[in-house]
Amino acid sequence: MTEFDAKAVAERALPLVDLTNLNDDCTAEDVTALCKRTVTDHGSVAAVCIWPRFVSHAKPLLDGSGVQIATVVNFPGGGEDTVAVVQETRQAVADGAGEIDLVMPYRTFLSGRPGFAETQIARVKDACGDAKLKVILESGEIEDPLLIHAASKLAIDAGADFIKTSTGKVKINATLKAAEIMLTVIEEHWRECHEEVGFKAAGGIRTVGEAAAYLNFADRIMGPQWACANTFRFGASGLLDALLAAIDGGEAATGEGY
């Protein structure tokens, strides 16, 4: 672990945040409050990430702000009903979502049916139209490094614009170990195909020190100029307060950089 400039990290991380509320008891009023937090005195977050049922509610609240609306499909279980997931995706895009976070059917992948997962991702990508597709691997459930590598490559080959660590709904969510593997696959894809694919760390990232650790991995693997809102996101609900406090010189900048 190393010392780091908390204010500089916070200023860098703020525009990379997908401000998230995927609580089971989320209400329209909660989404309104979330949208009001997206534009701060220190700049805007990248997106809000909310349940599909709230996309049309959020759209007029964020029009003109530059903040994207992200929503989740096949969430959180990563099920096998591809027809329903495609329909869910099309409806979300029609309602105003600019980004779709799809839970890959990781159980079918783990059971030796990678083709099923690849087909679902490809069909959802087609349904996205102009919306970005972020594929959630649920890396904490996959666990095995070689399988995380394989799942990352499968998702990218099937059309993912981003690969994302986790739903935030399982025991093990974002980890630096998974991030390193996923970023390595992204780097390999860039060298092979010269196509940009983004990375999203989601689940359990709450401190400036934790944000610094993930950004350090991105800098080391992809280069210091790579991480921007088009290529790197934090999926978080609690991180924003820590970032704002650090920028203002407060005490919420806890945690150390790696």
PDB file of C-alpha atoms in Angstrom:
ATOM      1  CA  MET A   1       0.000   0.000   0.000  1.00  0.00           C
ATOM      2  CA  THR A   2       1.185   3.515  -0.782  1.00  0.00           C
ATOM      3  CA  GLU A   3       0.268   7.044   0.191  1.00  0.00           C
ATOM      4  CA  PHE A   4      -1.848   8.957  -2.308  1.00  0.00           C
ATOM      5  CA  ASP A   5      -3.302  12.406  -2.875  1.00  0.00           C
ATOM      6  CA  ALA A   6      -6.901  11.906  -1.764  1.00  0.00           C
ATOM      7  CA  LYS A   7      -8.151  15.136  -3.312  1.00  0.00           C
ATOM      8  CA  ALA A   8      -6.574  14.381  -6.691  1.00  0.00           C
ATOM      9  CA  VAL A   9      -7.940  10.837  -6.700  1.00  0.00           C
ATOM     10  CA  ALA A  10     -11.397  12.077  -5.726  1.00  0.00           C
ATOM     11  CA  GLU A  11     -11.414  14.712  -8.469  1.00  0.00           C
ATOM     12  CA  ARG A  12     -10.408  12.050 -10.973  1.00  0.00           C
ATOM     13  CA  ALA A  13     -12.933   9.472  -9.738  1.00  0.00           C
ATOM     14  CA  LEU A  14     -15.999  11.729  -9.434  1.00  0.00           C
ATOM     15  CA  PRO A  15     -16.832  11.825 -13.182  1.00  0.00           C
ATOM     16  CA  LEU A  16     -16.411   8.030 -13.342  1.00  0.00           C
ATOM     17  CA  VAL A  17     -19.185   7.188 -10.855  1.00  0.00           C
ATOM     18  CA  ASP A  18     -22.402   5.397 -11.789  1.00  0.00           C
ATOM     19  CA  LEU A  19     -24.467   6.631  -8.851  1.00  0.00           C
ATOM     20  CA  THR A  20     -26.558   3.612  -7.969  1.00  0.00           C
ATOM     21  CA  ASN A  21     -29.761   2.667  -6.210  1.00  0.00           C
ATOM     22  CA  LEU A  22     -30.757  -0.940  -6.810  1.00  0.00           C
ATOM     23  CA  ASN A  23     -32.294  -1.475  -3.398  1.00  0.00           C
ATOM     24  CA  ASP A  24     -35.333  -3.736  -3.395  1.00  0.00           C
ATOM     25  CA  ASP A  25     -37.377  -1.032  -1.647  1.00  0.00           C
ATOM     26  CA  CYS A  26     -36.324   1.807  -3.950  1.00  0.00           C
ATOM     27  CA  THR A  27     -39.115   4.296  -4.722  1.00  0.00           C
ATOM     28  CA  ALA A  28     -39.644   7.000  -7.325  1.00  0.00           C
ATOM     29  CA  GLU A  29     -38.905   9.545  -4.608  1.00  0.00           C
ATOM     30  CA  ASP A  30     -35.560   7.842  -3.974  1.00  0.00           C
ATOM     31  CA  VAL A  31     -34.738   8.062  -7.681  1.00  0.00           C
ATOM     32  CA  THR A  32     -35.643  11.753  -7.728  1.00  0.00           C
ATOM     33  CA  ALA A  33     -33.277  12.325  -4.789  1.00  0.00           C
ATOM     34  CA  LEU A  34     -30.569  10.289  -6.535  1.00  0.00           C
ATOM     35  CA  CYS A  35     -30.874  12.322  -9.729  1.00  0.00           C
ATOM     36  CA  LYS A  36     -30.567  15.555  -7.744  1.00  0.00           C
ATOM     37  CA  ARG A  37     -27.184  14.376  -6.466  1.00  0.00           C
ATOM     38  CA  THR A  38     -25.690  13.729  -9.899  1.00  0.00           C
ATOM     39  CA  VAL A  39     -24.550  17.292 -10.562  1.00  0.00           C
ATOM     40  CA  THR A  40     -22.333  18.575  -7.760  1.00  0.00           C
ATOM     41  CA  ASP A  41     -20.340  21.737  -7.120  1.00  0.00           C
ATOM     42  CA  HIS A  42     -17.293  19.754  -8.256  1.00  0.00           C
ATOM     43  CA  GLY A  43     -18.772  18.310 -11.449  1.00  0.00           C
ATOM     44  CA  SER A  44     -21.155  15.602 -12.559  1.00  0.00           C
ATOM     45  CA  VAL A  45     -21.111  11.843 -12.173  1.00  0.00           C
ATOM     46  CA  ALA A  46     -21.169   9.676 -15.311  1.00  0.00           C
ATOM     47  CA  ALA A  47     -24.569   8.046 -14.833  1.00  0.00           C
ATOM     48  CA  VAL A  48     -27.289   6.918 -12.500  1.00  0.00           C
ATOM     49  CA  CYS A  49     -27.898   3.172 -12.371  1.00  0.00           C
ATOM     50  CA  ILE A  50     -31.475   2.335 -11.432  1.00  0.00           C
ATOM     51  CA  TRP A  51     -34.164  -0.320 -11.830  1.00  0.00           C
ATOM     52  CA  PRO A  52     -35.830  -0.448 -15.266  1.00  0.00           C
ATOM     53  CA  ARG A  53     -39.179   0.632 -13.836  1.00  0.00           C
ATOM     54  CA  PHE A  54     -37.704   4.041 -12.964  1.00  0.00           C
ATOM     55  CA  VAL A  55     -35.998   4.888 -16.271  1.00  0.00           C
ATOM     56  CA  SER A  56     -38.903   6.912 -17.669  1.00  0.00           C
ATOM     57  CA  HIS A  57     -39.176   8.734 -14.332  1.00  0.00           C
ATOM     58  CA  ALA A  58     -35.483   9.683 -14.360  1.00  0.00           C
ATOM     59  CA  LYS A  59     -35.329  10.775 -17.998  1.00  0.00           C
ATOM     60  CA  PRO A  60     -36.899  14.254 -17.667  1.00  0.00           C
ATOM     61  CA  LEU A  61     -34.972  14.833 -14.446  1.00  0.00           C
ATOM     62  CA  LEU A  62     -31.634  14.307 -16.221  1.00  0.00           C
ATOM     63  CA  ASP A  63     -32.371  15.743 -19.669  1.00  0.00           C
ATOM     64  CA  GLY A  64     -29.669  18.250 -20.568  1.00  0.00           C
ATOM     65  CA  SER A  65     -27.442  17.313 -17.625  1.00  0.00           C
ATOM     66  CA  GLY A  66     -25.031  15.110 -19.569  1.00  0.00           C
ATOM     67  CA  VAL A  67     -25.609  12.360 -16.988  1.00  0.00           C
ATOM     68  CA  GLN A  68     -26.504   9.014 -18.542  1.00  0.00           C
ATOM     69  CA  ILE A  69     -29.287   6.706 -17.395  1.00  0.00           C
ATOM     70  CA  ALA A  70     -28.092   3.139 -16.871  1.00  0.00           C
ATOM     71  CA  THR A  71     -30.374   0.291 -15.950  1.00  0.00           C
ATOM     72  CA  VAL A  72     -30.049  -3.413 -15.229  1.00  0.00           C
ATOM     73  CA  VAL A  73     -31.487  -6.423 -17.068  1.00  0.00           C
ATOM     74  CA  ASN A  74     -31.480 -10.100 -16.139  1.00  0.00           C
ATOM     75  CA  PHE A  75     -30.708  -8.732 -12.686  1.00  0.00           C
ATOM     76  CA  PRO A  76     -29.559  -9.948 -10.276  1.00  0.00           C
ATOM     77  CA  GLY A  77     -29.832 -13.675 -10.989  1.00  0.00           C
ATOM     78  CA  GLY A  78     -28.429 -13.948 -14.511  1.00  0.00           C
ATOM     79  CA  GLY A  79     -31.254 -16.182 -15.703  1.00  0.00           C
ATOM     80  CA  GLU A  80     -31.775 -18.128 -18.914  1.00  0.00           C
ATOM     81  CA  ASP A  81     -34.924 -16.505 -20.341  1.00  0.00           C
ATOM     82  CA  THR A  82     -33.191 -14.691 -23.181  1.00  0.00           C
ATOM     83  CA  VAL A  83     -36.445 -13.688 -24.884  1.00  0.00           C
ATOM     84  CA  ALA A  84     -37.591 -11.900 -21.710  1.00  0.00           C
ATOM     85  CA  VAL A  85     -34.189 -10.234 -21.257  1.00  0.00           C
ATOM     86  CA  VAL A  86     -34.205  -8.943 -24.832  1.00  0.00           C
ATOM     87  CA  GLN A  87     -37.723  -7.574 -24.348  1.00  0.00           C
ATOM     88  CA  GLU A  88     -36.660  -5.947 -21.067  1.00  0.00           C
ATOM     89  CA  THR A  89     -33.708  -4.349 -22.843  1.00  0.00           C
ATOM     90  CA  ARG A  90     -35.778  -2.950 -25.692  1.00  0.00           C
ATOM     91  CA  GLN A  91     -38.291  -1.459 -23.259  1.00  0.00           C
ATOM     92  CA  ALA A  92     -35.536   0.141 -21.172  1.00  0.00           C
ATOM     93  CA  VAL A  93     -33.963   1.732 -24.241  1.00  0.00           C
ATOM     94  CA  ALA A  94     -37.366   2.958 -25.409  1.00  0.00           C
ATOM     95  CA  ASP A  95     -37.924   4.486 -21.960  1.00  0.00           C
ATOM     96  CA  GLY A  96     -34.663   6.433 -22.228  1.00  0.00           C
ATOM     97  CA  ALA A  97     -31.830   4.252 -20.929  1.00  0.00           C
ATOM     98  CA  GLY A  98     -28.497   5.008 -22.599  1.00  0.00           C
ATOM     99  CA  GLU A  99     -26.653   2.165 -20.891  1.00  0.00           C
ATOM    100  CA  ILE A 100     -27.724  -1.426 -20.191  1.00  0.00           C
ATOM    101  CA  ASP A 101     -26.034  -3.465 -17.446  1.00  0.00           C
ATOM    102  CA  LEU A 102     -26.734  -7.127 -18.278  1.00  0.00           C
ATOM    103  CA  VAL A 103     -26.049  -9.947 -15.845  1.00  0.00           C
ATOM    104  CA  MET A 104     -24.428 -12.651 -17.925  1.00  0.00           C
ATOM    105  CA  PRO A 105     -26.051 -16.068 -17.373  1.00  0.00           C
ATOM    106  CA  TYR A 106     -22.957 -17.055 -15.435  1.00  0.00           C
ATOM    107  CA  ARG A 107     -24.374 -20.289 -14.083  1.00  0.00           C
ATOM    108  CA  THR A 108     -24.828 -21.668 -17.586  1.00  0.00           C
ATOM    109  CA  PHE A 109     -21.286 -20.542 -18.346  1.00  0.00           C
ATOM    110  CA  LEU A 110     -19.991 -22.357 -15.265  1.00  0.00           C
ATOM    111  CA  SER A 111     -21.978 -25.491 -16.141  1.00  0.00           C
ATOM    112  CA  GLY A 112     -20.140 -25.815 -19.446  1.00  0.00           C
ATOM    113  CA  ARG A 113     -22.554 -23.937 -21.736  1.00  0.00           C
ATOM    114  CA  PRO A 114     -20.569 -20.872 -22.777  1.00  0.00           C
ATOM    115  CA  GLY A 115     -22.402 -20.710 -26.090  1.00  0.00           C
ATOM    116  CA  PHE A 116     -25.680 -19.964 -24.313  1.00  0.00           C
ATOM    117  CA  ALA A 117     -24.117 -17.038 -22.454  1.00  0.00           C
ATOM    118  CA  GLU A 118     -22.480 -15.741 -25.622  1.00  0.00           C
ATOM    119  CA  THR A 119     -25.743 -15.906 -27.554  1.00  0.00           C
ATOM    120  CA  GLN A 120     -27.686 -14.061 -24.854  1.00  0.00           C
ATOM    121  CA  ILE A 121     -25.094 -11.284 -24.725  1.00  0.00           C
ATOM    122  CA  ALA A 122     -25.087 -10.942 -28.515  1.00  0.00           C
ATOM    123  CA  ARG A 123     -28.882 -10.750 -28.662  1.00  0.00           C
ATOM    124  CA  VAL A 124     -29.026  -8.140 -25.914  1.00  0.00           C
ATOM    125  CA  LYS A 125     -26.299  -6.151 -27.677  1.00  0.00           C
ATOM    126  CA  ASP A 126     -28.456  -6.123 -30.794  1.00  0.00           C
ATOM    127  CA  ALA A 127     -31.456  -4.961 -28.747  1.00  0.00           C
ATOM    128  CA  CYS A 128     -29.412  -2.117 -27.233  1.00  0.00           C
ATOM    129  CA  GLY A 129     -29.288  -0.126 -30.457  1.00  0.00           C
ATOM    130  CA  ASP A 130     -27.193   2.941 -29.653  1.00  0.00           C
ATOM    131  CA  ALA A 131     -27.130   2.222 -25.906  1.00  0.00           C
ATOM    132  CA  LYS A 132     -23.897   0.960 -24.332  1.00  0.00           C
ATOM    133  CA  LEU A 133     -23.857  -2.629 -23.098  1.00  0.00           C
ATOM    134  CA  LYS A 134     -22.103  -3.410 -19.822  1.00  0.00           C
ATOM    135  CA  VAL A 135     -21.908  -7.145 -19.125  1.00  0.00           C
ATOM    136  CA  ILE A 136     -21.816  -8.149 -15.458  1.00  0.00           C
ATOM    137  CA  LEU A 137     -19.713 -11.284 -15.004  1.00  0.00           C
ATOM    138  CA  GLU A 138     -20.473 -11.821 -11.290  1.00  0.00           C
ATOM    139  CA  SER A 139     -16.771 -12.508 -10.831  1.00  0.00           C
ATOM    140  CA  GLY A 140     -17.117 -13.337  -7.132  1.00  0.00           C
ATOM    141  CA  GLU A 141     -19.333 -16.281  -8.022  1.00  0.00           C
ATOM    142  CA  ILE A 142     -17.094 -17.439 -10.873  1.00  0.00           C
ATOM    143  CA  GLU A 143     -14.025 -17.233  -8.556  1.00  0.00           C
ATOM    144  CA  ASP A 144     -11.530 -19.202 -10.660  1.00  0.00           C
ATOM    145  CA  PRO A 145      -9.064 -16.764 -12.314  1.00  0.00           C
ATOM    146  CA  LEU A 146      -8.938 -18.748 -15.544  1.00  0.00           C
ATOM    147  CA  LEU A 147     -12.729 -18.758 -15.762  1.00  0.00           C
ATOM    148  CA  ILE A 148     -12.911 -15.013 -15.029  1.00  0.00           C
ATOM    149  CA  HIS A 149     -10.462 -14.533 -17.896  1.00  0.00           C
ATOM    150  CA  ALA A 150     -12.569 -16.762 -20.165  1.00  0.00           C
ATOM    151  CA  ALA A 151     -15.830 -15.045 -19.179  1.00  0.00           C
ATOM    152  CA  SER A 152     -14.282 -11.628 -19.835  1.00  0.00           C
ATOM    153  CA  LYS A 153     -13.151 -12.694 -23.291  1.00  0.00           C
ATOM    154  CA  LEU A 154     -16.517 -14.294 -24.068  1.00  0.00           C
ATOM    155  CA  ALA A 155     -18.408 -11.133 -23.099  1.00  0.00           C
ATOM    156  CA  ILE A 156     -16.136  -8.910 -25.172  1.00  0.00           C
ATOM    157  CA  ASP A 157     -16.299 -11.184 -28.192  1.00  0.00           C
ATOM    158  CA  ALA A 158     -20.105 -11.194 -27.934  1.00  0.00           C
ATOM    159  CA  GLY A 159     -20.248  -7.406 -28.102  1.00  0.00           C
ATOM    160  CA  ALA A 160     -19.826  -5.949 -24.600  1.00  0.00           C
ATOM    161  CA  ASP A 161     -18.871  -2.270 -24.527  1.00  0.00           C
ATOM    162  CA  PHE A 162     -17.875  -2.692 -20.857  1.00  0.00           C
ATOM    163  CA  ILE A 163     -17.256  -5.676 -18.633  1.00  0.00           C
ATOM    164  CA  LYS A 164     -18.368  -5.259 -15.033  1.00  0.00           C
ATOM    165  CA  THR A 165     -17.284  -7.167 -11.955  1.00  0.00           C
ATOM    166  CA  SER A 166     -20.451  -7.704  -9.975  1.00  0.00           C
ATOM    167  CA  THR A 167     -24.090  -7.039  -9.183  1.00  0.00           C
ATOM    168  CA  GLY A 168     -23.364  -6.020  -5.610  1.00  0.00           C
ATOM    169  CA  LYS A 169     -25.927  -8.630  -4.545  1.00  0.00           C
ATOM    170  CA  VAL A 170     -23.666 -11.598  -3.751  1.00  0.00           C
ATOM    171  CA  LYS A 171     -21.184 -12.412  -1.000  1.00  0.00           C
ATOM    172  CA  ILE A 172     -18.052 -11.454  -2.964  1.00  0.00           C
ATOM    173  CA  ASN A 173     -18.379  -8.467  -5.278  1.00  0.00           C
ATOM    174  CA  ALA A 174     -15.647  -6.252  -6.760  1.00  0.00           C
ATOM    175  CA  THR A 175     -12.107  -7.369  -5.962  1.00  0.00           C
ATOM    176  CA  LEU A 176      -8.729  -6.150  -7.162  1.00  0.00           C
ATOM    177  CA  LYS A 177      -7.884  -9.696  -8.194  1.00  0.00           C
ATOM    178  CA  ALA A 178     -10.834  -9.828 -10.591  1.00  0.00           C
ATOM    179  CA  ALA A 179     -10.148  -6.292 -11.775  1.00  0.00           C
ATOM    180  CA  GLU A 180      -6.594  -7.186 -12.736  1.00  0.00           C
ATOM    181  CA  ILE A 181      -7.759 -10.189 -14.768  1.00  0.00           C
ATOM    182  CA  MET A 182     -10.531  -8.264 -16.502  1.00  0.00           C
ATOM    183  CA  LEU A 183      -8.318  -5.289 -17.328  1.00  0.00           C
ATOM    184  CA  THR A 184      -5.695  -7.665 -18.700  1.00  0.00           C
ATOM    185  CA  VAL A 185      -8.280  -9.166 -21.071  1.00  0.00           C
ATOM    186  CA  ILE A 186      -9.313  -5.665 -22.147  1.00  0.00           C
ATOM    187  CA  GLU A 187      -5.666  -4.845 -22.842  1.00  0.00           C
ATOM    188  CA  GLU A 188      -5.214  -8.088 -24.788  1.00  0.00           C
ATOM    189  CA  HIS A 189      -8.308  -7.283 -26.861  1.00  0.00           C
ATOM    190  CA  TRP A 190      -6.982  -3.804 -27.610  1.00  0.00           C
ATOM    191  CA  ARG A 191      -3.650  -5.188 -28.802  1.00  0.00           C
ATOM    192  CA  GLU A 192      -5.412  -7.803 -30.933  1.00  0.00           C
ATOM    193  CA  CYS A 193      -8.323  -5.844 -32.386  1.00  0.00           C
ATOM    194  CA  HIS A 194      -7.740  -2.139 -31.599  1.00  0.00           C
ATOM    195  CA  GLU A 195     -11.252  -1.963 -30.170  1.00  0.00           C
ATOM    196  CA  GLU A 196     -11.918  -0.043 -26.966  1.00  0.00           C
ATOM    197  CA  VAL A 197     -13.734  -1.925 -24.197  1.00  0.00           C
ATOM    198  CA  GLY A 198     -14.436  -0.397 -20.801  1.00  0.00           C
ATOM    199  CA  PHE A 199     -14.254  -1.733 -17.245  1.00  0.00           C
ATOM    200  CA  LYS A 200     -16.671  -1.203 -14.356  1.00  0.00           C
ATOM    201  CA  ALA A 201     -15.945  -2.087 -10.745  1.00  0.00           C
ATOM    202  CA  ALA A 202     -19.152  -2.480  -8.748  1.00  0.00           C
ATOM    203  CA  GLY A 203     -20.076  -3.634  -5.271  1.00  0.00           C
ATOM    204  CA  GLY A 204     -18.468  -2.597  -2.005  1.00  0.00           C
ATOM    205  CA  ILE A 205     -16.313   0.328  -3.171  1.00  0.00           C
ATOM    206  CA  ARG A 206     -16.891   3.056  -0.597  1.00  0.00           C
ATOM    207  CA  THR A 207     -13.624   4.897   0.104  1.00  0.00           C
ATOM    208  CA  VAL A 208     -11.238   7.110  -1.816  1.00  0.00           C
ATOM    209  CA  GLY A 209      -8.462   4.633  -1.045  1.00  0.00           C
ATOM    210  CA  GLU A 210     -10.405   1.815  -2.662  1.00  0.00           C
ATOM    211  CA  ALA A 211     -11.081   3.985  -5.717  1.00  0.00           C
ATOM    212  CA  ALA A 212      -7.362   4.805  -5.899  1.00  0.00           C
ATOM    213  CA  ALA A 213      -6.488   1.116  -5.882  1.00  0.00           C
ATOM    214  CA  TYR A 214      -8.676   0.349  -8.901  1.00  0.00           C
ATOM    215  CA  LEU A 215      -7.436   3.402 -10.792  1.00  0.00           C
ATOM    216  CA  ASN A 216      -3.846   2.360 -10.087  1.00  0.00           C
ATOM    217  CA  PHE A 217      -4.537  -1.035 -11.661  1.00  0.00           C
ATOM    218  CA  ALA A 218      -6.058   0.647 -14.715  1.00  0.00           C
ATOM    219  CA  ASP A 219      -3.052   2.966 -15.033  1.00  0.00           C
ATOM    220  CA  ARG A 220      -0.607   0.105 -14.760  1.00  0.00           C
ATOM    221  CA  ILE A 221      -2.345  -2.194 -17.230  1.00  0.00           C
ATOM    222  CA  MET A 222      -3.936   0.228 -19.694  1.00  0.00           C
ATOM    223  CA  GLY A 223      -1.810   3.362 -19.307  1.00  0.00           C
ATOM    224  CA  PRO A 224      -2.274   6.544 -17.243  1.00  0.00           C
ATOM    225  CA  GLN A 225      -4.496   8.335 -19.774  1.00  0.00           C
ATOM    226  CA  TRP A 226      -6.928   5.471 -20.360  1.00  0.00           C
ATOM    227  CA  ALA A 227      -9.416   5.716 -17.483  1.00  0.00           C
ATOM    228  CA  CYS A 228     -12.179   8.162 -18.389  1.00  0.00           C
ATOM    229  CA  ALA A 229     -15.983   8.003 -18.364  1.00  0.00           C
ATOM    230  CA  ASN A 230     -15.983   6.247 -21.736  1.00  0.00           C
ATOM    231  CA  THR A 231     -13.748   3.431 -20.477  1.00  0.00           C
ATOM    232  CA  PHE A 232     -13.933   3.195 -16.681  1.00  0.00           C
ATOM    233  CA  ARG A 233     -16.750   3.327 -14.118  1.00  0.00           C
ATOM    234  CA  PHE A 234     -17.351   2.781 -10.445  1.00  0.00           C
ATOM    235  CA  GLY A 235     -20.786   1.368  -9.629  1.00  0.00           C
ATOM    236  CA  ALA A 236     -21.442   2.734  -6.168  1.00  0.00           C
ATOM    237  CA  SER A 237     -24.023   4.254  -3.879  1.00  0.00           C
ATOM    238  CA  GLY A 238     -21.812   5.368  -0.996  1.00  0.00           C
ATOM    239  CA  LEU A 239     -18.635   6.437  -2.798  1.00  0.00           C
ATOM    240  CA  LEU A 240     -19.868   9.868  -3.881  1.00  0.00           C
ATOM    241  CA  ASP A 241     -19.991  11.237  -0.331  1.00  0.00           C
ATOM    242  CA  ALA A 242     -16.406  10.136   0.288  1.00  0.00           C
ATOM    243  CA  LEU A 243     -15.222  11.733  -2.954  1.00  0.00           C
ATOM    244  CA  LEU A 244     -16.933  15.041  -2.239  1.00  0.00           C
ATOM    245  CA  ALA A 245     -15.564  15.095   1.289  1.00  0.00           C
ATOM    246  CA  ALA A 246     -12.035  14.473   0.012  1.00  0.00           C
ATOM    247  CA  ILE A 247     -12.315  17.261  -2.541  1.00  0.00           C
ATOM    248  CA  ASP A 248     -13.529  19.583   0.203  1.00  0.00           C
ATOM    249  CA  GLY A 249     -10.709  18.436   2.506  1.00  0.00           C
ATOM    250  CA  GLY A 250     -12.946  16.467   4.857  1.00  0.00           C
ATOM    251  CA  GLU A 251     -12.453  13.232   6.739  1.00  0.00           C
ATOM    252  CA  ALA A 252     -14.425  10.783   4.564  1.00  0.00           C
ATOM    253  CA  ALA A 253     -11.363  10.028   2.437  1.00  0.00           C
ATOM    254  CA  THR A 254     -10.626   6.849   4.342  1.00  0.00           C
ATOM    255  CA  GLY A 255      -8.682   3.887   3.067  1.00  0.00           C
ATOM    256  CA  GLU A 256      -5.261   3.610   1.525  1.00  0.00           C
ATOM    257  CA  GLY A 257      -4.187   3.351  -2.097  1.00  0.00           C
ATOM    258  CA  TYR A 258      -2.591   0.195  -3.457  1.00  0.00           C
TER     259      TYR A 258
END
